[in-house]
Short mmCIF file of C-alpha atoms and ligand atoms in Angstrom, two decimals:
data_model
loop_
_atom_site.label_atom_id
_atom_site.label_comp_id
_atom_site.label_asym_id
_atom_site.label_seq_id
_atom_site.Cartn_x
_atom_site.Cartn_y
_atom_site.Cartn_z
CA MET A 465 -0.19 -0.07 -0.04
CA THR A 466 1.44 3.56 -0.88
CA ARG A 467 1.22 5.79 2.08
CA ALA A 468 0.59 9.21 1.74
CA MET A 469 3.67 11.58 1.20
CA GLU A 470 5.50 8.63 0.38
CA GLN A 471 7.75 10.31 -2.15
CA TRP A 472 9.14 12.15 0.65
CA LEU A 473 10.11 9.69 2.86
CA ARG A 474 13.62 8.29 3.20
CA VAL A 475 12.94 5.23 5.75
CA ASP A 476 9.79 3.18 6.42
CA GLN A 477 10.34 2.77 10.08
CA THR A 478 9.93 5.14 13.21
CA ALA A 479 11.92 5.69 15.81
CA PHE A 480 9.22 7.16 17.82
CA CYS A 481 7.23 5.86 20.81
CA PRO A 482 3.67 4.70 20.77
CA GLY A 483 1.49 7.70 20.88
CA CYS A 484 4.37 10.23 20.54
CA GLY A 485 2.90 13.45 18.68
CA HIS A 486 6.01 13.91 16.66
CA GLY A 487 4.96 11.67 13.69
CA ILE A 488 1.77 13.99 13.47
CA LEU A 489 4.24 16.81 13.31
CA LEU A 490 6.50 15.25 10.28
CA GLY A 491 3.34 14.39 8.47
CA SER A 492 1.91 18.02 8.88
CA LEU A 493 5.46 19.25 7.82
CA LEU A 494 5.54 16.87 4.65
CA ARG A 495 2.05 18.03 3.69
CA ALA A 496 3.19 21.47 3.82
CA ILE A 497 5.84 21.33 1.76
CA ASP A 498 3.82 19.29 -0.62
CA GLU A 499 1.11 21.64 -1.07
CA LEU A 500 3.54 24.55 -1.86
CA GLY A 501 5.14 22.80 -4.44
CA LEU A 502 8.53 22.94 -3.04
CA GLU A 503 11.28 20.57 -4.53
CA GLN A 504 13.90 18.16 -2.79
CA LYS A 505 16.48 20.51 -4.38
CA GLN A 506 15.18 23.69 -2.85
CA LEU A 507 15.16 22.13 1.00
CA LEU A 508 17.16 22.21 3.90
CA PHE A 509 16.07 20.56 7.20
CA VAL A 510 18.42 21.61 10.43
CA SER A 511 17.74 19.48 13.70
CA GLY A 512 19.81 19.42 16.58
CA ILE A 513 19.62 16.52 19.13
CA GLY A 514 16.51 14.94 21.01
CA CYS A 515 13.68 13.08 19.83
CA ALA A 516 12.06 15.93 17.90
CA ALA A 517 15.48 15.99 16.04
CA TRP A 518 14.75 12.69 14.17
CA ILE A 519 11.53 14.18 12.72
CA PRO A 520 13.64 15.47 9.47
CA SER A 521 16.52 13.16 9.95
CA PRO A 522 16.67 10.81 8.59
CA ASN A 523 12.95 10.57 7.69
CA ILE A 524 12.86 13.25 5.15
CA LYS A 525 14.08 12.61 1.63
CA ALA A 526 15.77 15.89 1.33
CA ASP A 527 19.06 17.48 2.60
CA THR A 528 19.29 17.28 6.57
CA LEU A 529 21.53 18.43 8.91
CA HIS A 530 21.44 16.74 12.08
CA THR A 531 23.23 19.14 14.38
CA LEU A 532 24.76 19.78 17.99
CA HIS A 533 22.56 20.02 20.81
CA GLY A 534 21.05 23.26 20.82
CA ARG A 535 22.69 24.85 17.57
CA ALA A 536 20.42 24.10 14.94
CA VAL A 537 19.39 27.66 14.41
CA ALA A 538 23.24 28.61 14.30
CA TYR A 539 23.90 25.82 11.66
CA ALA A 540 20.80 26.79 9.82
CA THR A 541 21.68 30.54 10.19
CA GLY A 542 25.33 29.83 8.23
CA ALA A 543 23.47 27.63 5.48
CA LYS A 544 21.05 30.39 4.59
CA LEU A 545 23.74 33.09 4.46
CA ALA A 546 25.72 30.77 2.26
CA ASN A 547 22.98 29.89 -0.07
CA PRO A 548 19.83 32.47 0.52
CA ARG A 549 17.85 30.42 -1.97
CA LEU A 550 17.43 27.60 0.38
CA THR A 551 14.13 27.15 2.07
CA THR A 552 15.65 26.50 5.14
CA ILE A 553 13.64 24.88 7.83
CA VAL A 554 14.66 24.29 11.39
CA VAL A 555 12.63 21.02 13.44
CA SER A 556 13.74 21.26 17.05
CA GLY A 557 12.47 20.30 20.25
CA ASP A 558 11.41 22.56 23.31
CA GLY A 559 14.69 21.46 24.90
CA ASP A 560 16.95 22.00 22.15
CA LEU A 561 15.32 25.31 20.69
CA THR A 562 14.48 27.07 24.18
CA SER A 563 16.79 25.93 26.92
CA ILE A 564 20.77 25.19 25.78
CA GLY A 565 19.60 26.91 22.11
CA GLY A 566 17.56 29.74 23.63
CA ASN A 567 19.85 32.51 22.81
CA HIS A 568 20.12 31.25 19.16
CA LEU A 569 16.37 31.38 18.79
CA ILE A 570 16.07 34.79 20.22
CA HIS A 571 18.51 36.54 18.27
CA ALA A 572 17.13 34.84 15.05
CA ALA A 573 13.78 36.34 15.93
CA ARG A 574 15.80 39.81 16.75
CA ARG A 575 17.54 39.56 13.33
CA ASN A 576 14.22 38.44 11.50
CA LEU A 577 16.50 35.73 9.44
CA ASP A 578 14.65 34.12 6.56
CA LEU A 579 14.29 30.82 8.42
CA THR A 580 11.08 28.48 9.11
CA ILE A 581 11.55 27.19 12.81
CA LEU A 582 9.25 24.27 13.97
CA CYS A 583 9.47 23.45 17.68
CA ALA A 584 8.09 20.04 18.53
CA ASN A 585 7.03 20.79 22.16
CA ASN A 586 6.27 17.95 24.22
CA GLN A 587 7.11 19.75 27.32
CA ILE A 588 10.08 17.69 28.74
CA TYR A 589 13.16 16.67 27.63
CA GLY A 590 12.07 13.09 26.06
CA MET A 591 14.93 11.65 24.56
CA THR A 592 17.24 11.80 27.78
CA GLY A 593 14.54 10.33 30.48
CA GLY A 594 12.39 13.27 30.99
CA GLN A 595 14.17 16.27 32.86
CA THR A 596 11.83 19.28 33.34
CA ALA A 597 12.01 21.90 30.28
CA PRO A 598 11.98 25.73 30.03
CA THR A 599 8.14 24.70 28.52
CA THR A 600 7.56 22.09 31.29
CA PRO A 601 3.84 23.54 32.67
CA LEU A 602 3.90 24.64 36.31
CA GLY A 603 2.94 21.42 38.54
CA VAL A 604 3.92 18.67 35.89
CA LYS A 605 6.12 16.00 37.43
CA THR A 606 9.12 14.89 35.92
CA ALA A 607 12.43 13.16 36.33
CA THR A 608 14.14 15.95 37.97
CA ASP A 609 10.90 17.69 39.78
CA PRO A 610 9.23 14.43 41.12
CA ARG A 611 7.06 16.67 43.15
CA GLY A 612 5.91 18.93 40.04
CA ASN A 613 7.90 21.64 38.21
CA PRO A 614 7.94 24.93 40.68
CA PHE A 615 8.58 27.30 37.88
CA ARG A 616 6.52 28.88 35.09
CA PRO A 617 6.89 27.88 31.28
CA PHE A 618 7.96 29.89 28.60
CA ASP A 619 5.43 31.20 26.36
CA LEU A 620 7.64 30.40 23.25
CA CYS A 621 5.05 32.38 20.72
CA ALA A 622 5.28 35.62 22.71
CA LEU A 623 8.94 35.01 23.30
CA VAL A 624 9.76 34.97 19.79
CA LYS A 625 7.31 37.63 18.44
CA ALA A 626 8.72 40.28 21.64
CA ALA A 627 11.96 39.32 19.97
CA GLY A 628 10.89 40.58 16.55
CA ALA A 629 9.47 37.49 14.72
CA PRO A 630 6.89 38.76 12.24
CA TYR A 631 4.86 35.29 12.36
CA ALA A 632 4.34 32.76 14.87
CA ALA A 633 1.71 30.15 15.49
CA ARG A 634 0.90 27.42 18.16
CA TRP A 635 -1.30 24.42 17.46
CA PRO A 636 -1.97 21.01 18.89
CA VAL A 637 -0.82 17.85 17.11
CA THR A 638 -4.60 17.29 17.43
CA ARG A 639 -5.18 19.95 15.05
CA PRO A 640 -3.13 18.81 11.72
CA LYS A 641 -4.91 21.11 8.98
CA LYS A 642 -4.11 24.16 11.22
CA LEU A 643 -0.50 22.96 11.54
CA VAL A 644 -0.33 22.39 7.86
CA GLU A 645 -1.61 25.99 7.01
CA SER A 646 0.50 27.53 9.84
CA ILE A 647 3.46 25.81 8.28
CA LYS A 648 2.93 26.96 5.20
CA ARG A 649 2.43 30.53 6.28
CA ALA A 650 5.80 30.49 8.00
CA ILE A 651 7.56 29.27 4.95
CA GLN A 652 6.15 32.19 3.28
CA THR A 653 6.87 34.91 5.70
CA PRO A 654 9.76 36.90 4.43
CA GLY A 655 11.78 36.85 7.65
CA LEU A 656 11.11 34.51 10.66
CA GLY A 657 8.18 32.05 10.84
CA PHE A 658 7.87 30.15 14.01
CA VAL A 659 5.24 27.27 14.45
CA GLU A 660 4.94 25.67 17.88
CA ALA A 661 3.25 22.21 17.99
CA LEU A 662 1.89 20.90 21.09
CA SER A 663 3.20 17.25 20.79
CA PRO A 664 2.12 14.49 23.55
CA CYS A 665 5.19 12.37 25.47
CA PRO A 666 3.33 9.23 26.63
CA THR A 667 6.52 7.78 27.53
CA GLN A 668 7.96 10.57 29.68
CA LEU A 669 5.37 12.98 30.49
CA GLY A 670 2.32 10.88 30.57
CA ARG A 671 3.56 8.00 32.86
CA ARG A 672 4.77 10.16 35.51
CA ASN A 673 1.65 12.43 35.66
CA ARG A 674 -1.04 9.41 35.74
CA PHE A 675 -2.27 9.35 32.62
CA ASP A 676 -3.13 5.71 32.06
CA ASP A 677 -3.44 5.56 28.48
CA VAL A 678 -2.40 7.64 25.33
CA ALA A 679 -5.78 8.97 24.61
CA ALA A 680 -6.45 10.30 28.11
CA LEU A 681 -3.09 12.28 27.49
CA TYR A 682 -4.27 13.67 23.84
CA ASP A 683 -7.70 14.41 25.96
CA HIS A 684 -6.06 16.28 28.23
CA LEU A 685 -4.03 18.38 25.58
CA ASN A 686 -7.21 19.19 23.83
CA ARG A 687 -8.74 20.26 27.26
CA SER A 688 -5.96 22.65 27.74
CA CYS A 689 -6.05 24.18 24.70
CA VAL A 690 -7.82 27.89 24.60
CA SER A 691 -8.60 30.11 21.46
CA ARG A 692 -7.49 33.49 21.72
CA GLU A 693 -11.05 34.57 21.69
CA GLN A 694 -11.56 32.50 24.99
CA VAL A 695 -8.47 33.66 26.84
CA GLY A 696 -10.52 36.47 28.51
CA GLN A 697 -12.88 33.87 30.08
CA LEU A 698 -9.92 32.56 32.21
CA SER A 699 -8.08 34.01 35.25
CA GLN A 700 -4.24 34.39 35.27
CA LYS A 701 -4.06 31.55 37.23
CA GLU A 702 -6.20 29.24 35.02
CA LEU A 703 -4.25 30.40 32.11
CA LEU A 704 -0.86 29.13 33.48
CA ASN A 705 -2.29 25.57 32.79
CA HIS A 706 -3.39 26.08 29.45
CA PHE A 707 -2.33 26.64 25.95
CA VAL A 708 -3.58 29.77 23.88
CA ILE A 709 -3.82 28.47 20.26
CA GLY A 710 -4.02 30.18 17.07
CA GLU A 711 -1.80 32.77 14.71
CA PHE A 712 0.19 35.57 16.31
CA GLY A 713 0.58 37.67 13.20
CA GLU A 714 2.18 41.08 11.84
CA ASP A 715 -0.83 42.75 13.26
CA GLU A 716 0.04 41.92 16.77
C1 LIG B 1507 25.97 19.79 25.17
C2 LIG B 1507 24.71 18.33 25.58
N1 LIG B 1507 24.45 18.56 26.47
C3 LIG B 1507 23.20 17.84 26.68
C4 LIG B 1507 23.14 16.74 25.97
C5 LIG B 1507 21.87 15.71 25.98
N2 LIG B 1507 20.71 16.00 25.62
C6 LIG B 1507 20.39 15.41 24.27
S1 LIG B 1507 18.65 15.66 23.95
C7 LIG B 1507 18.32 16.58 25.05
C8 LIG B 1507 17.28 17.37 25.28
C9 LIG B 1507 16.06 17.18 24.20
O1 LIG B 1507 14.72 17.64 24.58
P1 LIG B 1507 14.21 18.09 23.62
O2 LIG B 1507 14.76 19.05 22.53
O3 LIG B 1507 13.04 18.70 24.14
O4 LIG B 1507 13.79 16.70 22.53
P2 LIG B 1507 12.71 15.56 22.70
O5 LIG B 1507 13.58 14.53 22.96
O6 LIG B 1507 11.89 16.05 23.97
O7 LIG B 1507 11.68 15.52 21.30
C10 LIG B 1507 19.51 16.71 26.03
C11 LIG B 1507 19.72 17.47 27.26
C12 LIG B 1507 23.72 16.73 24.73
N3 LIG B 1507 23.46 16.11 23.75
N4 LIG B 1507 24.82 17.71 24.42
MG1 LIG B 1508 11.05 17.85 24.18
#
């Protein structure tokens, strides 16, 4: 049987755990580049280290740079400067992009580099055993915070917008059509386009936080998402445990 997007896939196996949301982001990314009519030779995918870094590499049949932890944006900057005609897409985990790589991210936004940056945000360091990330929600249990994370997470879209990015969007992987649209818009944005995909991690986050099965974790993610129009109905405290989803464009 031929799978959709087969022509873009290099491998026929996945490195992701059962129930991981990263595969849905991979599918959405492939649909976006396919619908835009982009060709293999025009594309460069850059990733760092982590489960999310495997989304493009080795999966996507195009040039992929699998780089050092936290440095995907730095490599992408160099590649884009060397060949400005390349559509350069960074795919990075929340830990990779916003912890060790946080400075590269905000300065890419400040410089408004013509890059597309996708963050697979599973709210934890998945690959290395479930440590707290800068995106781990308040109170969520991790390997390093077994009693719950005491710190507020970054609002990544607000962060890159404040630093100067003209386009940011956030969607859960349960809204793949929205993800495809936003990835297309980010690629088409002259300057930095940022898309945050909320991606469940049953193995590291779900099992530590009493989500008995994958479906319960996905239900929880859906219930945690609020549209920008609904924000006014929530208190500041309630907002801390919710994700505001939508597009944050030039008009902000
Ligand atoms: C310099 C350096 N420090 C730490 C590590 C270990 N390390 C590899 S991936 C990773 C975190 C990955 O988390 P994230 O980016 O959120 O990706 P995920 O696995 O959750 O998709 C860490 C800490 C490393 N490889 N290199
Ligand atoms: Mg992560």
